[in-house]
Short mmCIF file of C-alpha atoms in Angstrom, two decimals:
data_model
loop_
_atom_site.label_atom_id
_atom_site.label_comp_id
_atom_site.label_asym_id
_atom_site.label_seq_id
_atom_site.Cartn_x
_atom_site.Cartn_y
_atom_site.Cartn_z
CA UNK A 1 -21.43 12.16 5.42
CA UNK A 2 -19.85 11.03 2.14
CA UNK A 3 -22.18 9.91 -0.60
CA UNK A 4 -22.00 6.85 -2.81
CA UNK A 5 -21.43 7.85 -6.47
CA UNK A 6 -24.60 6.99 -8.37
CA UNK A 7 -25.38 6.95 -12.04
CA UNK A 8 -27.79 9.67 -13.14
CA UNK A 9 -30.09 7.03 -14.60
CA UNK A 10 -30.49 5.05 -11.39
CA UNK A 11 -34.07 4.66 -10.33
CA UNK A 12 -35.16 5.71 -6.81
CA UNK A 13 -35.37 2.01 -5.91
CA UNK A 14 -31.75 1.40 -6.96
CA UNK A 15 -30.62 4.51 -5.07
CA UNK A 16 -32.38 3.33 -1.93
CA UNK A 17 -30.83 -0.13 -2.22
CA UNK A 18 -27.30 1.24 -2.64
CA UNK A 19 -27.76 3.61 0.28
CA UNK A 20 -28.93 0.77 2.52
CA UNK A 21 -25.90 -1.34 1.59
CA UNK A 22 -23.52 1.47 2.55
CA UNK A 23 -25.37 2.36 5.74
CA UNK A 24 -25.33 -1.26 6.92
CA UNK A 25 -21.54 -1.25 6.67
CA UNK A 26 -20.70 2.18 8.01
CA UNK A 27 -23.31 3.18 10.56
CA UNK A 28 -22.24 0.87 13.44
CA UNK A 29 -18.56 1.66 12.93
CA UNK A 30 -19.17 5.41 12.79
CA UNK A 31 -21.01 5.14 16.08
CA UNK A 32 -18.08 3.20 17.52
CA UNK A 33 -15.59 5.78 16.24
CA UNK A 34 -17.59 8.60 17.77
CA UNK A 35 -17.49 6.83 21.13
CA UNK A 36 -13.75 6.08 20.95
CA UNK A 37 -13.37 3.34 18.34
CA UNK A 38 -10.24 2.39 16.43
CA UNK A 39 -10.20 5.10 13.76
CA UNK A 40 -9.00 8.66 14.10
CA UNK A 41 -6.05 10.14 15.93
CA UNK A 42 -7.37 9.81 19.47
CA UNK A 43 -4.32 7.88 20.75
CA UNK A 44 -1.85 10.58 19.70
CA UNK A 45 1.46 10.09 17.98
CA UNK A 46 2.83 6.58 17.59
CA UNK A 47 6.50 5.83 18.32
CA UNK A 48 8.84 6.72 15.48
CA UNK A 49 11.22 4.03 14.23
CA UNK A 50 14.93 4.45 15.05
CA UNK A 51 15.71 4.66 11.31
CA UNK A 52 13.71 4.95 8.09
CA UNK A 53 11.73 1.78 7.37
CA UNK A 54 11.54 1.22 3.62
CA UNK A 55 8.82 -1.25 2.65
CA UNK A 56 8.41 -2.81 -0.76
CA UNK A 57 4.76 -3.78 -1.13
CA UNK A 58 4.88 -6.63 -3.63
CA UNK A 59 2.92 -9.57 -4.92
CA UNK A 60 3.01 -10.55 -8.58
CA UNK A 61 -0.65 -11.52 -8.43
CA UNK A 62 -2.92 -8.60 -9.31
CA UNK A 63 -5.93 -7.54 -7.29
CA UNK A 64 -4.65 -8.53 -3.86
CA UNK A 65 -4.63 -4.99 -2.45
CA UNK A 66 -1.04 -3.77 -2.92
CA UNK A 67 -1.97 -0.18 -3.79
CA UNK A 68 -4.85 -0.04 -1.32
CA UNK A 69 -2.56 -1.31 1.42
CA UNK A 70 0.27 1.10 0.56
CA UNK A 71 -1.99 4.15 0.49
CA UNK A 72 -4.04 3.40 3.59
CA UNK A 73 -1.17 2.28 5.81
CA UNK A 74 0.74 5.41 4.77
CA UNK A 75 -2.26 7.64 5.51
CA UNK A 76 -2.86 5.99 8.89
CA UNK A 77 0.78 6.40 9.93
CA UNK A 78 0.89 10.05 8.83
CA UNK A 79 -2.23 10.74 10.91
CA UNK A 80 -0.25 9.67 13.97
CA UNK A 81 2.80 11.85 13.64
CA UNK A 82 4.89 9.86 11.13
CA UNK A 83 6.50 11.31 8.00
CA UNK A 84 5.64 8.95 5.17
CA UNK A 85 6.50 8.71 1.46
CA UNK A 86 4.56 6.59 -1.04
CA UNK A 87 6.63 5.76 -4.14
CA UNK A 88 4.27 4.82 -6.96
CA UNK A 89 6.16 2.31 -9.10
CA UNK A 90 3.11 1.00 -10.96
CA UNK A 91 2.56 2.48 -14.47
CA UNK A 92 -1.19 2.50 -13.80
CA UNK A 93 -0.60 5.25 -11.22
CA UNK A 94 -3.38 4.11 -8.90
CA UNK A 95 -1.56 5.15 -5.73
CA UNK A 96 -1.10 8.64 -7.19
CA UNK A 97 -4.82 8.79 -7.99
CA UNK A 98 -5.80 7.72 -4.48
CA UNK A 99 -3.62 10.47 -3.00
CA UNK A 100 -4.84 13.24 -5.36
CA UNK A 101 -1.40 13.69 -6.94
CA UNK A 102 -1.38 14.74 -10.61
CA UNK A 103 0.17 11.98 -12.73
CA UNK A 104 -0.95 12.72 -16.28
CA UNK A 105 0.81 14.66 -18.98
CA UNK A 106 4.40 15.74 -18.56
CA UNK A 107 4.59 15.91 -14.75
CA UNK A 108 7.91 14.83 -13.18
CA UNK A 109 7.44 11.20 -12.19
CA UNK A 110 9.26 7.99 -11.26
CA UNK A 111 10.06 7.27 -14.90
CA UNK A 112 12.20 10.40 -15.02
CA UNK A 113 13.89 9.36 -11.77
CA UNK A 114 14.73 5.84 -12.94
CA UNK A 115 15.54 6.47 -16.59
CA UNK A 116 16.54 10.14 -16.87
CA UNK A 117 18.28 10.57 -13.50
CA UNK A 118 15.94 13.35 -12.34
CA UNK A 119 16.25 13.82 -8.56
CA UNK A 120 13.44 12.78 -6.23
CA UNK A 121 13.29 16.37 -4.94
CA UNK A 122 11.72 17.37 -8.26
CA UNK A 123 9.19 14.56 -8.15
CA UNK A 124 7.95 14.21 -4.55
CA UNK A 125 4.74 16.13 -3.78
CA UNK A 126 2.94 16.62 -0.48
CA UNK A 127 -0.52 15.07 -0.38
CA UNK A 128 -3.29 17.70 -0.05
CA UNK A 129 -4.79 18.02 3.45
CA UNK A 130 -2.54 15.25 4.81
CA UNK A 131 0.42 16.79 6.69
CA UNK A 132 3.41 14.49 6.75
CA UNK A 133 2.27 12.37 3.79
CA UNK A 134 4.12 12.62 0.45
CA UNK A 135 3.91 10.85 -2.89
CA UNK A 136 6.28 10.28 -5.80
CA UNK A 137 3.82 9.76 -8.69
CA UNK A 138 3.93 7.40 -11.67
CA UNK A 139 2.73 8.12 -15.20
CA UNK A 140 2.09 5.70 -18.05
CA UNK A 141 5.65 6.46 -19.25
CA UNK A 142 6.83 4.07 -16.53
CA UNK A 143 5.52 1.18 -18.63
CA UNK A 144 8.50 1.67 -20.95
CA UNK A 145 11.03 1.73 -18.14
CA UNK A 146 11.22 -2.08 -17.98
CA UNK A 147 12.71 -2.12 -21.49
CA UNK A 148 14.86 1.00 -21.18
CA UNK A 149 16.44 -0.13 -17.92
CA UNK A 150 17.77 -3.35 -19.46
CA UNK A 151 20.78 -1.69 -21.09
CA UNK A 152 21.62 0.63 -18.19
CA UNK A 153 24.52 0.24 -15.79
CA UNK A 154 23.50 -0.87 -12.27
CA UNK A 155 19.92 -1.09 -13.50
CA UNK A 156 18.71 -2.87 -10.34
CA UNK A 157 20.00 -0.14 -8.02
CA UNK A 158 18.63 3.03 -9.61
CA UNK A 159 15.76 3.46 -7.15
CA UNK A 160 18.05 2.69 -4.22
CA UNK A 161 20.47 5.44 -5.34
CA UNK A 162 17.64 7.94 -5.83
CA UNK A 163 16.28 7.31 -2.31
CA UNK A 164 19.75 7.49 -0.76
CA UNK A 165 20.36 10.85 -2.44
CA UNK A 166 17.06 12.35 -1.21
CA UNK A 167 17.77 14.61 1.76
CA UNK A 168 14.94 17.16 1.68
CA UNK A 169 12.87 15.29 4.30
CA UNK A 170 13.85 12.58 6.75
CA UNK A 171 11.04 10.05 6.38
CA UNK A 172 10.00 7.54 9.02
CA UNK A 173 8.38 5.21 6.48
CA UNK A 174 8.66 4.70 2.72
CA UNK A 175 6.15 2.46 0.94
CA UNK A 176 7.07 1.38 -2.60
CA UNK A 177 3.94 0.28 -4.47
CA UNK A 178 4.95 -2.30 -7.09
CA UNK A 179 3.28 -3.42 -10.32
CA UNK A 180 1.78 -6.93 -10.43
CA UNK A 181 4.89 -8.51 -11.96
CA UNK A 182 8.40 -9.60 -11.05
CA UNK A 183 10.21 -7.45 -13.64
CA UNK A 184 12.90 -4.82 -13.27
CA UNK A 185 10.63 -2.31 -11.55
CA UNK A 186 9.88 -4.78 -8.77
CA UNK A 187 13.55 -5.82 -8.59
CA UNK A 188 14.47 -2.12 -8.16
CA UNK A 189 11.96 -1.90 -5.33
CA UNK A 190 13.32 -5.04 -3.64
CA UNK A 191 16.85 -3.70 -3.98
CA UNK A 192 15.90 -0.35 -2.41
CA UNK A 193 13.99 -1.72 0.59
CA UNK A 194 15.00 -3.17 3.90
CA UNK A 195 11.59 -4.76 4.50
CA UNK A 196 9.09 -6.63 2.34
CA UNK A 197 5.35 -6.34 2.92
CA UNK A 198 3.22 -8.92 1.12
CA UNK A 199 -0.56 -8.45 0.96
CA UNK A 200 -2.30 -11.80 0.48
CA UNK A 201 -5.91 -12.08 -0.58
CA UNK A 202 -7.75 -14.66 1.51
CA UNK A 203 -8.41 -16.94 -1.47
CA UNK A 204 -6.68 -20.02 -2.84
CA UNK A 205 -5.19 -18.43 -5.98
CA UNK A 206 -3.33 -15.93 -3.84
CA UNK A 207 -1.35 -18.75 -2.22
CA UNK A 208 -0.30 -20.25 -5.55
CA UNK A 209 1.86 -17.28 -6.55
CA UNK A 210 3.38 -16.75 -3.12
CA UNK A 211 6.00 -19.47 -3.58
CA UNK A 212 7.25 -17.89 -6.80
CA UNK A 213 7.47 -14.47 -5.16
CA UNK A 214 9.47 -15.86 -2.24
CA UNK A 215 11.87 -17.67 -4.58
CA UNK A 216 12.56 -14.37 -6.34
CA UNK A 217 13.01 -12.65 -3.00
CA UNK A 218 15.58 -15.29 -2.04
CA UNK A 219 17.46 -14.61 -5.30
CA UNK A 220 17.45 -10.86 -4.66
CA UNK A 221 18.64 -11.45 -1.10
CA UNK A 222 21.42 -13.77 -2.25
CA UNK A 223 22.76 -11.63 -5.09
CA UNK A 224 21.65 -8.02 -4.59
CA UNK A 225 20.25 -7.08 -1.18
CA UNK A 226 21.22 -9.36 1.74
CA UNK A 227 19.44 -7.05 4.23
CA UNK A 228 15.99 -7.55 2.66
CA UNK A 229 13.66 -9.01 5.29
CA UNK A 230 10.20 -10.47 4.77
CA UNK A 231 8.91 -8.64 7.82
CA UNK A 232 5.18 -8.28 7.24
CA UNK A 233 2.35 -10.28 5.69
CA UNK A 234 -1.12 -8.73 5.67
CA UNK A 235 -4.27 -10.73 4.95
CA UNK A 236 -6.64 -8.67 2.79
CA UNK A 237 -10.19 -8.96 1.43
CA UNK A 238 -11.16 -11.25 4.29
CA UNK A 239 -14.74 -12.51 4.25
CA UNK A 240 -15.56 -14.09 7.57
CA UNK A 241 -18.70 -15.69 6.13
CA UNK A 242 -16.67 -18.20 4.10
CA UNK A 243 -14.75 -21.18 5.42
CA UNK A 244 -12.13 -20.78 2.68
CA UNK A 245 -11.04 -17.35 3.96
CA UNK A 246 -10.52 -18.77 7.45
CA UNK A 247 -8.61 -21.76 6.09
CA UNK A 248 -6.30 -19.56 3.99
CA UNK A 249 -5.65 -17.28 6.98
CA UNK A 250 -4.88 -20.28 9.23
CA UNK A 251 -2.56 -21.82 6.64
CA UNK A 252 -0.61 -18.60 6.16
CA UNK A 253 -0.31 -18.06 9.92
CA UNK A 254 0.87 -21.65 10.53
CA UNK A 255 3.59 -21.26 7.88
CA UNK A 256 4.79 -17.69 8.54
CA UNK A 257 4.01 -17.27 12.24
CA UNK A 258 4.53 -13.79 13.70
CA UNK A 259 5.38 -12.34 10.29
CA UNK A 260 1.61 -12.22 9.69
CA UNK A 261 -0.14 -9.22 11.23
CA UNK A 262 -2.93 -10.17 13.62
CA UNK A 263 -5.20 -7.62 11.90
CA UNK A 264 -7.32 -8.89 9.01
CA UNK A 265 -8.51 -6.44 6.35
CA UNK A 266 -12.17 -7.14 5.51
CA UNK A 267 -13.87 -6.63 2.19
CA UNK A 268 -15.29 -3.12 2.30
CA UNK A 269 -17.41 -1.03 -0.04
CA UNK A 270 -15.86 2.16 1.32
CA UNK A 271 -12.28 1.04 0.62
CA UNK A 272 -13.25 0.54 -3.04
CA UNK A 273 -15.07 3.88 -3.26
CA UNK A 274 -12.40 6.10 -1.71
CA UNK A 275 -10.00 6.37 -4.72
CA UNK A 276 -12.79 7.74 -6.92
CA UNK A 277 -12.80 10.78 -4.61
CA UNK A 278 -9.00 11.06 -4.64
CA UNK A 279 -8.74 9.96 -1.02
CA UNK A 280 -7.61 7.09 1.15
CA UNK A 281 -10.37 5.39 3.10
CA UNK A 282 -8.79 6.87 6.25
CA UNK A 283 -10.11 10.32 5.32
CA UNK A 284 -13.02 9.29 3.10
CA UNK A 285 -14.83 7.29 5.79
CA UNK A 286 -12.74 6.84 8.96
CA UNK A 287 -15.56 4.97 10.69
CA UNK A 288 -15.87 2.22 8.09
CA UNK A 289 -14.72 -1.32 8.78
CA UNK A 290 -11.90 -1.03 6.21
CA UNK A 291 -10.52 2.21 7.67
CA UNK A 292 -10.59 0.83 11.21
CA UNK A 293 -8.80 -2.35 10.09
CA UNK A 294 -6.05 -0.45 8.26
CA UNK A 295 -5.64 1.82 11.28
CA UNK A 296 -5.16 -1.22 13.50
CA UNK A 297 -2.69 -2.77 11.03
CA UNK A 298 -0.67 0.46 10.88
CA UNK A 299 -0.64 0.71 14.67
CA UNK A 300 0.59 -2.89 14.88
CA UNK A 301 3.40 -2.13 12.41
CA UNK A 302 4.41 1.05 14.25
CA UNK A 303 4.72 -0.62 17.63
CA UNK A 304 6.46 -3.67 16.18
CA UNK A 305 9.04 -1.39 14.57
CA UNK A 306 9.57 0.52 17.80
CA UNK A 307 10.22 -2.73 19.68
CA UNK A 308 13.01 -3.82 17.30
#
């Protein structure tokens, strides 16, 4: 069983309290998983899409679960026979961290792809112990790409060209993890994708920025990428104990209908802990409520895509 990271100075009382918090969340789910619950690979391979599905995971509001969603959906899909690439387009490199891909120093990264025309073949790395899952990492150098791209020809299409030229592996899914902004990096991601996935935190502030994001998406669709489709909305950080979370979920569903996945991602201690071990929650604690929810969301996406 995985252990909660504790500070060396924690008293025995604090250690006991933290352990009880974790056990309350994970113990029932682990029992369920052992008896055939949602997590794991018990239901075999999921249907592969007829062509590569490229998702841009975007929301200009920070802290809504873009990186967490990208990493865990990708891990869940790869566990069920899909070949998946995570493109880390956030200078913070959190997706690279969560997948144990080196992204410090002078490693080939997405900055070199976008600005220096390095091929994706030199950048993409397979995730350790996760067959079928790959990552194109980001370093802090990517923070300067917003400025350097301004003067470049076809600056909005550089990621699209890099993905089109990549032939080493035929991926079933590509998830592009965007920074919390609507700058040139996000525009590159929207230009390169055929589907948009928007994680929305179940709180009021998350709804405020959604209108601005959708206006920008309409502009990209009108002028750059007519095939971009807002195909998936995922409600994250859901707390069923609050009326507000239910109201936000109902409001989003009433407005966007079937675009919203039926699966809700709950707040979960284990989801927050997993990146500190260089793992997705799918491998860190597959029996936790967060892992089971992301597994269900990934399954829903896989079967929706197969039905198209």
